[in-house]
CSV table of C-alpha atoms in Angstrom, one decimal:
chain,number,residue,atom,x,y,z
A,288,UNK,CA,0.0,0.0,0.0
A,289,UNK,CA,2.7,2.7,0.6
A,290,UNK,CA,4.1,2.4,-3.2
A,291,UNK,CA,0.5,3.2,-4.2
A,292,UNK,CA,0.2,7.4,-4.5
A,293,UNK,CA,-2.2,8.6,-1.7
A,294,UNK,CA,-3.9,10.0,-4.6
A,295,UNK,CA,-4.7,6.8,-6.8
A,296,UNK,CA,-5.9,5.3,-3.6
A,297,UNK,CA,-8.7,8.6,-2.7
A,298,UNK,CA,-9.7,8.4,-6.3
A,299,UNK,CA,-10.1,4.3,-5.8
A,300,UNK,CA,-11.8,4.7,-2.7
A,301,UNK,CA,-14.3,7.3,-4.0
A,302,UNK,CA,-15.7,5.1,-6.5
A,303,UNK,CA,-16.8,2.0,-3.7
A,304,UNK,CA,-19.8,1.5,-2.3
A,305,UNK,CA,-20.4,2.6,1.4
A,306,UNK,CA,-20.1,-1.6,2.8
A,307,UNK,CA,-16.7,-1.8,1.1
A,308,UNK,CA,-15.4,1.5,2.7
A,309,UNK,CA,-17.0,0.4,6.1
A,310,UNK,CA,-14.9,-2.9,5.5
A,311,UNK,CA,-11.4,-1.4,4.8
A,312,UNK,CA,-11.5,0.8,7.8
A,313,UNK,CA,-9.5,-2.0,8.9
A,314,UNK,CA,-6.7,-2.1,6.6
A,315,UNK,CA,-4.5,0.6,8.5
A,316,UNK,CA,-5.0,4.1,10.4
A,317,UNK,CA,-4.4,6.1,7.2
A,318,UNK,CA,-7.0,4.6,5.5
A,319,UNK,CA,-9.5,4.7,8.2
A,320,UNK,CA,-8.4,8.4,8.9
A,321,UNK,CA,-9.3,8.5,5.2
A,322,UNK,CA,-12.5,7.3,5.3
A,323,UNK,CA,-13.7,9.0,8.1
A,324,UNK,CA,-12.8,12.8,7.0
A,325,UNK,CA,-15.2,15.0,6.5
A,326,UNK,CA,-13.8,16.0,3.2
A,327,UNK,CA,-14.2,12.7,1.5
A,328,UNK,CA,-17.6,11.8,3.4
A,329,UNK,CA,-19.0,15.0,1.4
A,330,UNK,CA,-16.9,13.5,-1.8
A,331,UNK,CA,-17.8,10.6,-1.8
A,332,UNK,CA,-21.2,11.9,-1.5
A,333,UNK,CA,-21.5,14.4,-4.1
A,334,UNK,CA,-19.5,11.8,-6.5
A,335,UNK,CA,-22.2,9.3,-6.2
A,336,UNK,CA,-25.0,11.9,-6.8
A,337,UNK,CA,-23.3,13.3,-10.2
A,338,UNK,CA,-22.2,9.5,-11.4
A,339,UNK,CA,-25.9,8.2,-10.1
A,340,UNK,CA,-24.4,5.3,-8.2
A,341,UNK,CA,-24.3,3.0,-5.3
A,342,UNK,CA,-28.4,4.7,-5.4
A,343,UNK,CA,-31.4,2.5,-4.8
A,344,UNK,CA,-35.1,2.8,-4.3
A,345,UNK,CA,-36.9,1.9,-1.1
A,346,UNK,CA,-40.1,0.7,-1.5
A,347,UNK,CA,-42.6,1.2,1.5
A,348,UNK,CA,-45.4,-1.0,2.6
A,349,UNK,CA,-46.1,-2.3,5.5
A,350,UNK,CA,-42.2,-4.0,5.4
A,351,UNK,CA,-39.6,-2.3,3.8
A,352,UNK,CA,-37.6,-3.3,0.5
A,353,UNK,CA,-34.8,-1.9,-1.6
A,354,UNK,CA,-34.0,-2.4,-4.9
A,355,UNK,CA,-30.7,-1.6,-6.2
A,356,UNK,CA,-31.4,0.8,-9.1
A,357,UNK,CA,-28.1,-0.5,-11.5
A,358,UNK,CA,-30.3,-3.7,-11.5
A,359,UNK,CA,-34.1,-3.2,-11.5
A,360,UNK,CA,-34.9,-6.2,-10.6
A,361,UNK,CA,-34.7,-8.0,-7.0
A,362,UNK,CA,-36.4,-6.6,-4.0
A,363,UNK,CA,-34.6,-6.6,-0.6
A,364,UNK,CA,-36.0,-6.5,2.8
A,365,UNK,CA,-34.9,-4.4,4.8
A,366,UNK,CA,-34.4,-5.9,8.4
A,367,UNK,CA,-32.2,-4.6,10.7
A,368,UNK,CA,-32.8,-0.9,10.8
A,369,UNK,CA,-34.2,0.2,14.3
A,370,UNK,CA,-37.6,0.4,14.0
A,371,UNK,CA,-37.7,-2.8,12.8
A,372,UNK,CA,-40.1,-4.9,14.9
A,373,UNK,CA,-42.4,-7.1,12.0
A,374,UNK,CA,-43.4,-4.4,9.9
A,375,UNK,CA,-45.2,-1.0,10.1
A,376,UNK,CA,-42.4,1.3,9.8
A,377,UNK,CA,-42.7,4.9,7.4
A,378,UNK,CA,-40.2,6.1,5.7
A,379,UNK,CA,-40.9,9.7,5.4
A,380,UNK,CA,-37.8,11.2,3.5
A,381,UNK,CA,-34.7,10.6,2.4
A,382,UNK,CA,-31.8,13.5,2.4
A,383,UNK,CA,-28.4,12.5,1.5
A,384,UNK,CA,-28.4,8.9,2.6
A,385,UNK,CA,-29.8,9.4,5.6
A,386,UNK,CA,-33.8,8.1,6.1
A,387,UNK,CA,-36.3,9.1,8.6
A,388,UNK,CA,-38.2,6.8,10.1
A,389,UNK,CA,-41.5,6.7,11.9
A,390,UNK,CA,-43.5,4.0,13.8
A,391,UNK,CA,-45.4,6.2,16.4
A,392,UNK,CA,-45.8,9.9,16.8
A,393,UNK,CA,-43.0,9.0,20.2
A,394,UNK,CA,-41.1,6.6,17.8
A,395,UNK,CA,-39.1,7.8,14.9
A,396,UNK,CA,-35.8,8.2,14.0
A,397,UNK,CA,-33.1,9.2,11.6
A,398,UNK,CA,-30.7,5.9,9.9
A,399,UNK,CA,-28.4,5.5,7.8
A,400,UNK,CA,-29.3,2.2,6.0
A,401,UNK,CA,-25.4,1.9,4.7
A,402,UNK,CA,-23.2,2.6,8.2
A,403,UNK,CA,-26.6,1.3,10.1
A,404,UNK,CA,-25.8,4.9,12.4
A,405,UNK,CA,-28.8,5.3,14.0
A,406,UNK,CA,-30.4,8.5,16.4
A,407,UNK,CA,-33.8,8.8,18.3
A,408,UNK,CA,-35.7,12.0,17.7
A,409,UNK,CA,-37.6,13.2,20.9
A,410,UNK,CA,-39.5,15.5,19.5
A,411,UNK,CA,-41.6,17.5,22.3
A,412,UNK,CA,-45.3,15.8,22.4
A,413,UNK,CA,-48.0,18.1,21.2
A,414,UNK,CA,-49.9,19.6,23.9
A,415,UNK,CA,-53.8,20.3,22.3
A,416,UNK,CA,-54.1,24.2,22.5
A,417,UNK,CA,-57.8,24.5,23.5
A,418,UNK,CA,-60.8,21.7,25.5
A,419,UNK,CA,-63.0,21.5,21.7
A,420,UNK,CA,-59.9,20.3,19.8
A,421,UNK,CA,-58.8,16.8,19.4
A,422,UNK,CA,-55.7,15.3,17.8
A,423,UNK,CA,-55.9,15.6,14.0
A,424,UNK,CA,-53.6,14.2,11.2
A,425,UNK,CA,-49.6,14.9,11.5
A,426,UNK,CA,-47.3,15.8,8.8
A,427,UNK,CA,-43.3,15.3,8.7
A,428,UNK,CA,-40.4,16.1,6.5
A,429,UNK,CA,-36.4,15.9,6.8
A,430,UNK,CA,-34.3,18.3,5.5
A,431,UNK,CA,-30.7,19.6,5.6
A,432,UNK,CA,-29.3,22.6,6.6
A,433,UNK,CA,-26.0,23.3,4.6
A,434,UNK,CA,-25.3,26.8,7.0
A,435,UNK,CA,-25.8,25.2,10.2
A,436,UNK,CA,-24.6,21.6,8.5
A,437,UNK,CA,-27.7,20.5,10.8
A,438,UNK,CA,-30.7,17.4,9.6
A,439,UNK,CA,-34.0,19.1,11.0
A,440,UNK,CA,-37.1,17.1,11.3
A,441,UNK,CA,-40.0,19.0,11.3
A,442,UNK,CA,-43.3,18.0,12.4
A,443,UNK,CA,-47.2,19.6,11.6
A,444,UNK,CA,-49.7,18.8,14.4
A,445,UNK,CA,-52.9,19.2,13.6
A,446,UNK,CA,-56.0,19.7,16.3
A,447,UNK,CA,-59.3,19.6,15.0
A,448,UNK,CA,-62.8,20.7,16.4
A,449,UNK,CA,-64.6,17.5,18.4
A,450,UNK,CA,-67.6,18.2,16.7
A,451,UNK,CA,-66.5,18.0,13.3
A,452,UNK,CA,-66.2,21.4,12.3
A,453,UNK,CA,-64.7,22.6,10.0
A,454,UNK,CA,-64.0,21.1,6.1
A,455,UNK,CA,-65.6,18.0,6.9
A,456,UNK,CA,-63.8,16.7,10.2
A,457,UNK,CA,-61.0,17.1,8.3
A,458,UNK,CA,-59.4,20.9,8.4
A,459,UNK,CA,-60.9,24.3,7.6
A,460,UNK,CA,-60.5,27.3,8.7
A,461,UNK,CA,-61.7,25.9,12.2
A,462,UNK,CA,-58.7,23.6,13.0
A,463,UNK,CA,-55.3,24.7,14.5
A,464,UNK,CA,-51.8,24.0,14.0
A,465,UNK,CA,-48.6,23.2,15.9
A,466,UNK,CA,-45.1,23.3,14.1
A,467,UNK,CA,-41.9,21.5,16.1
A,468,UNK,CA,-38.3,21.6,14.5
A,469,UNK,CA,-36.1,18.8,16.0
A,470,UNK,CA,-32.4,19.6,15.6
A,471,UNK,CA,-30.0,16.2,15.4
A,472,UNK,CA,-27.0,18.5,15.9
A,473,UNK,CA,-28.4,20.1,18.9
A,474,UNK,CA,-31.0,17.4,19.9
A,475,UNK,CA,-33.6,19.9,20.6
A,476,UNK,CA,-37.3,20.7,19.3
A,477,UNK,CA,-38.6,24.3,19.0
A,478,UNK,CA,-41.9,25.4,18.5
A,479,UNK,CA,-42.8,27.7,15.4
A,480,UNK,CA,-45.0,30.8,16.6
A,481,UNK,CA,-45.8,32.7,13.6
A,482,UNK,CA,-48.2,30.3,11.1
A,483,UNK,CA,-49.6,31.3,8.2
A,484,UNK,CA,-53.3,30.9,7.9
A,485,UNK,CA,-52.7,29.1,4.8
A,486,UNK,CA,-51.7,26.1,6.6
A,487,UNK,CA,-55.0,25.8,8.3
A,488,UNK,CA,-56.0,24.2,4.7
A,489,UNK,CA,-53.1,22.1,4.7
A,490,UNK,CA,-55.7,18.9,5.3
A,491,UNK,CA,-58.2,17.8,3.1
A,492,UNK,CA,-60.2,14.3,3.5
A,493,UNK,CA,-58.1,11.8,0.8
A,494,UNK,CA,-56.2,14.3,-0.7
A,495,UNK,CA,-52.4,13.2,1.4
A,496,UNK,CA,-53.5,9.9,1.6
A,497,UNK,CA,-53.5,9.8,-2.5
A,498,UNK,CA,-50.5,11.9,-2.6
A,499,UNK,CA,-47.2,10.8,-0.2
A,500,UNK,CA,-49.1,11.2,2.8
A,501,UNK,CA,-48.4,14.5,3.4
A,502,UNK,CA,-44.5,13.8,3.8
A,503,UNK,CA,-42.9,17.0,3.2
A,504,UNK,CA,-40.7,17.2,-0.1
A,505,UNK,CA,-37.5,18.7,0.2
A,506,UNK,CA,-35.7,20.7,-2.5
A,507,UNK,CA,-33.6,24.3,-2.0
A,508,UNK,CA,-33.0,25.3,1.2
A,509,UNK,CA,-37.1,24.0,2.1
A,510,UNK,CA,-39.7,21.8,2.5
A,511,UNK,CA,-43.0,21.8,0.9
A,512,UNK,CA,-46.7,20.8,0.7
A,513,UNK,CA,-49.2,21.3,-1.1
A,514,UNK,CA,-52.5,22.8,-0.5
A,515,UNK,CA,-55.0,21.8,-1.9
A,516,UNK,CA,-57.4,23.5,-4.1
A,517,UNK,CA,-60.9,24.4,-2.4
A,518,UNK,CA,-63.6,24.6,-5.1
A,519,UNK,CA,-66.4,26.3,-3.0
A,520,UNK,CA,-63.9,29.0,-1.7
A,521,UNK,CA,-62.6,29.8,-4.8
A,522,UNK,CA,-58.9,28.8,-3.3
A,523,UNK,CA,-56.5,27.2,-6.1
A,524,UNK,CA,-53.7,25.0,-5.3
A,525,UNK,CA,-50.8,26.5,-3.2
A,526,UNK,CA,-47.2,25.4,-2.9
A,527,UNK,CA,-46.4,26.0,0.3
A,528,UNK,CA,-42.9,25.9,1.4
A,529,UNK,CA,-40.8,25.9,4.9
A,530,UNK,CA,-37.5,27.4,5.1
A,531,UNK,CA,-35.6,25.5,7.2
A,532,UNK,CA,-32.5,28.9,7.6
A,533,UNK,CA,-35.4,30.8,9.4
A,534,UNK,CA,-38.2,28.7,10.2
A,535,UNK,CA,-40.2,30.6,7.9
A,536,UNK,CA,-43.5,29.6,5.9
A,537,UNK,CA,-43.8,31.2,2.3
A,538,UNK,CA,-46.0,30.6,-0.4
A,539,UNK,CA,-43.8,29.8,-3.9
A,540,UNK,CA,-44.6,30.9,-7.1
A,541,UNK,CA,-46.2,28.0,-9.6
A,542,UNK,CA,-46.0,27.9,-13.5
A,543,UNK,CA,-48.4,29.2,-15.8
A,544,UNK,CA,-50.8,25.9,-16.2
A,545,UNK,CA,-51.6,25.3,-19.5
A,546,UNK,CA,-56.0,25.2,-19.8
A,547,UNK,CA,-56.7,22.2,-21.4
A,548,UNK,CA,-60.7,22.3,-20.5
A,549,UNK,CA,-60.1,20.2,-17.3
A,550,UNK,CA,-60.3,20.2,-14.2
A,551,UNK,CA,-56.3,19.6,-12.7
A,552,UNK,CA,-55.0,18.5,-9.3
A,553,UNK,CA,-51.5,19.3,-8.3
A,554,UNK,CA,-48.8,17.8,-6.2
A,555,UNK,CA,-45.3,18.4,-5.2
A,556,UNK,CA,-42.2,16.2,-5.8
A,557,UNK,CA,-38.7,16.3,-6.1
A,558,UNK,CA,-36.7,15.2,-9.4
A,559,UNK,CA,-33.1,15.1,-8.9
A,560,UNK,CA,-32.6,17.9,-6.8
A,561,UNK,CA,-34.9,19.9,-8.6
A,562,UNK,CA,-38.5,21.0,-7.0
A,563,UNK,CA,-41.0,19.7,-9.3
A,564,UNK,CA,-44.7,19.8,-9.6
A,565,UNK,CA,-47.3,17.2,-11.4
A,566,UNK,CA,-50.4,18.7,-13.1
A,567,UNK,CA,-53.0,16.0,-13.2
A,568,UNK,CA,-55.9,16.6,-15.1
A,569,UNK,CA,-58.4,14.4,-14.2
A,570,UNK,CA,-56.4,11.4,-13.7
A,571,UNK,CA,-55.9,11.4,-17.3
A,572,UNK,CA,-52.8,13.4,-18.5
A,573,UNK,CA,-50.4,14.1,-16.1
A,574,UNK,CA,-47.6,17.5,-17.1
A,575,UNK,CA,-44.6,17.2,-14.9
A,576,UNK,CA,-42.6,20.6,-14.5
A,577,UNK,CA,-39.5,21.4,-13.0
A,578,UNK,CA,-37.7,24.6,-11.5
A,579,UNK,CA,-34.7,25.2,-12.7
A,580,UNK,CA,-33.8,27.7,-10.3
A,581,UNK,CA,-35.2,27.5,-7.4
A,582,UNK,CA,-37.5,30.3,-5.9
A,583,UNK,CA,-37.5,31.7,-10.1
A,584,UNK,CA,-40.8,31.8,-11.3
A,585,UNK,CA,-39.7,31.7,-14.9
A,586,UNK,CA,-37.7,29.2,-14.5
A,587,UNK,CA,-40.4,26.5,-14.3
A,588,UNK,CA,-40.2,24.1,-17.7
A,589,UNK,CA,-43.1,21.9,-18.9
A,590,UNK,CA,-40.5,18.3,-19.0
A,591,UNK,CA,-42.9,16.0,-20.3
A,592,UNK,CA,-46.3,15.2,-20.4
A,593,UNK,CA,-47.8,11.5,-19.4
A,594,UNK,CA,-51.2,10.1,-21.7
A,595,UNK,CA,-52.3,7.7,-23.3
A,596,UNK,CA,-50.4,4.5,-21.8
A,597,UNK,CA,-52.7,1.0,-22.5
A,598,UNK,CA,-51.8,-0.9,-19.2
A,599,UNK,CA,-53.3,2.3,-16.6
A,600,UNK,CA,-56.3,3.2,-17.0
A,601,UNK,CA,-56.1,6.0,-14.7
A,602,UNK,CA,-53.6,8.1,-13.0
A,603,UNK,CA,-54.7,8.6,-10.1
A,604,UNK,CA,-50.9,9.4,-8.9
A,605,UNK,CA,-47.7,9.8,-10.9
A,606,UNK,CA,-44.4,10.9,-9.4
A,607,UNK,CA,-41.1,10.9,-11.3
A,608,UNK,CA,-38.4,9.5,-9.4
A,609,UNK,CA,-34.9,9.8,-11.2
A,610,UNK,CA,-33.7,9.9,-14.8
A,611,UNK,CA,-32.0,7.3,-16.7
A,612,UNK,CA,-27.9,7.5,-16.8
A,613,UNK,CA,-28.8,8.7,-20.6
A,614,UNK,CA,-31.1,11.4,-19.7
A,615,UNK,CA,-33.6,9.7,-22.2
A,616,UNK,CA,-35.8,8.6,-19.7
A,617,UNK,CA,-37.4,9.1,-16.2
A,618,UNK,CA,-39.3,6.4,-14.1
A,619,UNK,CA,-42.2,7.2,-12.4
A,620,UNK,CA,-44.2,5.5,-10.0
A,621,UNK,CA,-47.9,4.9,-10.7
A,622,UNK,CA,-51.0,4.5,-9.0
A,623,UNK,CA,-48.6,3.3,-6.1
A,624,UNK,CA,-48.7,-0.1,-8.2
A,625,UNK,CA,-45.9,0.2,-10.8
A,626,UNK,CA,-42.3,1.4,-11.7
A,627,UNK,CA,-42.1,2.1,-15.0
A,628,UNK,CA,-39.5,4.2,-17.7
A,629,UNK,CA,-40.9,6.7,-19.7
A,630,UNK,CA,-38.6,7.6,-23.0
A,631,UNK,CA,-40.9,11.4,-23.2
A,632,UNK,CA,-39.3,11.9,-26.5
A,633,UNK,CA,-41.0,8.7,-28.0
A,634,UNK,CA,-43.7,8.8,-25.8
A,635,UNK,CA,-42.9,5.0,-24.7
A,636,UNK,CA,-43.4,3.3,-21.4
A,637,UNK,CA,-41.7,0.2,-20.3
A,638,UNK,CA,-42.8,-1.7,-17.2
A,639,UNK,CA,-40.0,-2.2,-14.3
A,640,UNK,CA,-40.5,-5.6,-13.0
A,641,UNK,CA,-39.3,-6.1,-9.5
A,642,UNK,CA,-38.9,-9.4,-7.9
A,643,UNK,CA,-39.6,-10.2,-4.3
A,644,UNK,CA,-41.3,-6.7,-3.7
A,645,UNK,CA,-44.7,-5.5,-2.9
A,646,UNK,CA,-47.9,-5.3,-4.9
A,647,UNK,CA,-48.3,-1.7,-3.8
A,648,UNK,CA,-46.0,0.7,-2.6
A,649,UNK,CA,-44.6,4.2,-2.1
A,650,UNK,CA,-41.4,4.4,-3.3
A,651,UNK,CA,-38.2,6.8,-2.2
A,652,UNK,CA,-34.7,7.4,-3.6
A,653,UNK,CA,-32.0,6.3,-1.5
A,654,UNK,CA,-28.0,7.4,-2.4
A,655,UNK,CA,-25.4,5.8,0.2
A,656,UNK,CA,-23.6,7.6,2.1
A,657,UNK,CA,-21.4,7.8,5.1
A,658,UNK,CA,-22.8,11.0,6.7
A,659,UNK,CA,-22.7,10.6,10.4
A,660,UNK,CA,-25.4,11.3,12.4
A,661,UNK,CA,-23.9,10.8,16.0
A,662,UNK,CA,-20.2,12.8,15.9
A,663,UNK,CA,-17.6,10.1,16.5
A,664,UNK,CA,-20.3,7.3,17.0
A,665,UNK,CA,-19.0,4.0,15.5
A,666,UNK,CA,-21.9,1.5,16.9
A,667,UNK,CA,-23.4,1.4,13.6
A,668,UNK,CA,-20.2,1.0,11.7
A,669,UNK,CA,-19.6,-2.0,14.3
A,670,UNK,CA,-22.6,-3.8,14.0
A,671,UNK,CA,-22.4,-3.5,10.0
A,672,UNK,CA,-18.8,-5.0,10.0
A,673,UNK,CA,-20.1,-7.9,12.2
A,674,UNK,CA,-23.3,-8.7,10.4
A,675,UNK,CA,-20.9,-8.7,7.1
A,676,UNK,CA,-18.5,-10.9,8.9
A,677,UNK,CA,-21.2,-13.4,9.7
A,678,UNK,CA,-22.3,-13.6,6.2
A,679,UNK,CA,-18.7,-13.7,5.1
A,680,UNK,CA,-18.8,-17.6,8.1
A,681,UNK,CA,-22.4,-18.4,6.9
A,682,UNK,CA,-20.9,-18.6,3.0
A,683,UNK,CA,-17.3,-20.0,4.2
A,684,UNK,CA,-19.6,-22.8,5.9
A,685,UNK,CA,-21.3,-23.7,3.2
A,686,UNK,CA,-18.7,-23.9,0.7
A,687,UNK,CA,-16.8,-26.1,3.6
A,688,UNK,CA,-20.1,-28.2,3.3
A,689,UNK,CA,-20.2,-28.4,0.1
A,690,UNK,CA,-16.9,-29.4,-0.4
A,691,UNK,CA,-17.5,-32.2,1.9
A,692,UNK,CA,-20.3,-33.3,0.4
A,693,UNK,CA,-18.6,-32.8,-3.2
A,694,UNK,CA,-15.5,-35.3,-1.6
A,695,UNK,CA,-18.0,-37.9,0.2
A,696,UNK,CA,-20.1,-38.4,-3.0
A,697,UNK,CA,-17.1,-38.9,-5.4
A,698,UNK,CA,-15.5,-41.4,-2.5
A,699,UNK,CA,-18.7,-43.3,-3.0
A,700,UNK,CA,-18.6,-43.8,-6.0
């Protein structure tokens, strides 16, 4: 190793997946001094984001799965992350390799599915602000913050009126909202005081349960929801968006829809770093736009446009996920049902077939990564190295098996 240039081993390095690198920690102090600088965590990082690899997609149920997205084609379960107890875990969000988790309103957590690093969030309970409100729905979304280098969690209580007031039981005017932001750098929650009346419209019956739940898509320096649209009021879809610097809510501009004599629903997405929005006119054309720059009205772009496919009958949700290595394509998840690749030039769909998966799904990118989340915390690392080692026995034991077997049978004969 010391006639190899330090430099032909960083660039070597920077091309492995995470579970390699976790590996050859071991193979001397200036590697694992290597490794574990911050300079070549954010490397590393930011050279599997351009190159799009060592990525995968997570697909949530009630277990979850990942599928390694080089391959397309075998479904993982995902086991030993540490909410794992037979199922019923969320994934809400994903931000640079690092995905929150959430079993309970008292039980989530931030993991890293590659080092297996781990932190509890203890988010402050929600304490309901008046005796004719009860507990409503909750909405969550992770984000980064590149000034403070913090992950933030941050979490919408809702409290609606016992009675049913309201829109429907479901939010009006006549509910109330709480806003926490959980620090993992400081691990400390802080309320939000100054809401928006906006948000107070944030719920609507079936809308978030159609459209990612209400998990809050992050993209610039914010998360966002949408809004959505209230006929009788005469209120139009609204992007609403968090920024995470000040713990501000703003309202961001949208494109100019085009009118195609239909009624359209929009939703909120992210597309390679890129905030994105899809225009779906009555579940049967779907426009997905893009911001170019973020914040820049004029920078929206109409992408592509999804009609007309044989096999869906509806769309009753469409989100694009990530574009080909090409740029040709983009694959979209459907109806919560199917993966598929989408050549918008061509206007041709091709079906992703995943074995071992699901039947229906939510589906998230995942990039590895060794960000840490607890500052010279190695647990994770540990427990990764052994569960590789006892892999590494389990196959060494069966080949010793097999061997034997191989010898015994050819002695018989």
């Amino acid at each position: 190793m010391s006639r190899i240039p330090h430099e032909v081993i960083h660039d070597i390095l920077l091309q492995l997946p995470v579970k390699s690198l976790v590996r050859f920690r071991s193979l001397s102090k200036p590697i694992c001094s290597l490794i574990d600088g911050q300079d070549f965590i954010n490397l590393h990082l930011n050279h599997s984001i351009t190159a799009k690899s060592n990525h995968s997609i997570i697909l949530k149920e009630w277990d979850l799965f990942a599928v390694d997205f080089d391959a397309l084609s075998d479904a993982v379960e995902v086991k030993h992350h540490p909410l794992y107890s037979g199922g019923g875990t969320e994934v809400i969000g994903s931000v640079n390799g690092l995905v929150f988790l959430r079993r309970s309103e008292t039980n989530i957590a931030v993991y890293n599915l590659s080092t297996r690093e781990c932190k509890k969030c203890y988010v402050a309970e929600s304490e309901i602000p008046r005796r004719d409100l009860t507990a409503g729905y909750v909405y969550y979304g992770l984000d980064y913050d590149s000034y403070g280098d913090d992950y933030k969690v941050v979490r919408l209580a809702q409290f609606v009126r016992e009675d049913g007031g309201g829109d429907g039981g479901g939010g009006g005017f006549g509910c109330e909202y709480e806003v926490k932001v959980y620090s993992l750098k400081n691990d400390k929650s802080k309320k939000i005081e100054s809401l928006p009346i906006r948000l107070r419209l944030l719920s609507k019956p079936f809308f978030h349960i159609l459209n990612r739940r209400g998990y809050g898509v992050f993209a610039g320096h914010a998360l966002h929801w949408i809004v959505p649209q209230r006929r009788e009021l005469g209120i139009r879809d609204c992007v609403l968006g968090f920024d995470i610097r000040d713990d501000k809510f703003f309202e961001l501009p949208q494109p100019d829809y085009e009118n195609k004599g239909l009624n359209f629903q929009v939703d909120v997405g992210v597309l390679e770093g890129n905030l994105c929005v899809m225009c779906n006119y009555e579940h049967v054309c779907v426009d997905v736009w893009v911001m170019k720059a973020y914040g820049v009205k004029e920078s929206w772009c109409k992408m592509f446009s999804v009609q007309g496919i044989k096999w869906i009958s509806a769309f009753m949700f469409l989100r694009p996920l990530v574009y080909s290595k090409d740029g040709g394509k983009v694959l979209l998840e459907v109806n919560g049902e199917k993966l598929f690749w989408y050549d918008w030039k061509n206007k041709h769909a091709k079906v992703v077939r995943v074995r071992g998966g699901p039947r229906s799904f939510g589906s998230e990118m995942y990039v590895e990564s060794l960000i840490r989340i607890n500052d010279g915390d190695r647990i994770g690392w540990k427990k990764q190295q052994e569960l590789d080692e006892e892999v590494e026995e389990r196959k060494t034991d069966r080949n010793k098996r097999d061997d034997f077997l191989s010898v015994g049978f050819k002695l018989k004969l």
